[in-house]
Amino acid sequence: MQSQTAAAVSEQTGTRVLLLAPTVRDGDITCSILLKAGLHCVVLHDLFEMSNEIAAGAGALMMTEDVFAAAGAGEFLSALDTQPAWSELP
């Protein structure tokens, strides 16, 4: 396996969208749109997965506001808090 340069990894991370959709169909449709726009979409099932994936890097997060009442909200907010001060994950 060939190693990637830091710039290539950074570019991939910048186009990586973490998606927590309300339904499987919503996730499929949204990912299809994002892929056509040249973005890499990672569909997640809950906030625990989202928290773990944030550590791997992402260019953006997509979710509905009702997820903040779901299990794992505390872990998710902690994952956001551990980001560097210069990071502004949209």
Coordinates of C-alpha atoms in Angstrom, one line a residue, residues 19-23 26 45-47 50 62-74 76-77:
L19 CA -23.7 12.5 7.9
L20 CA -26.2 11.5 10.5
A21 CA -29.6 11.3 8.7
P22 CA -33.0 10.7 10.2
T23 CA -33.7 7.7 7.9
D26 CA -32.4 10.4 3.7
H45 CA -25.9 5.6 12.7
D46 CA -25.6 7.5 15.9
L47 CA -23.8 10.2 17.8
M50 CA -20.1 10.6 14.9
M62 CA -24.5 17.1 8.6
M63 CA -27.4 16.2 11.0
T64 CA -30.7 17.4 12.1
E65 CA -31.1 19.3 15.4
D66 CA -33.2 16.5 17.0
V67 CA -30.0 14.3 17.4
F68 CA -29.0 16.5 20.3
A69 CA -31.7 14.8 22.4
A70 CA -30.4 11.3 21.4
A71 CA -28.1 9.1 23.3
G72 CA -24.4 10.1 22.9
A73 CA -25.0 13.8 22.8
G74 CA -22.5 14.3 25.6
F76 CA -20.5 14.2 20.7
L77 CA -20.1 17.6 22.3

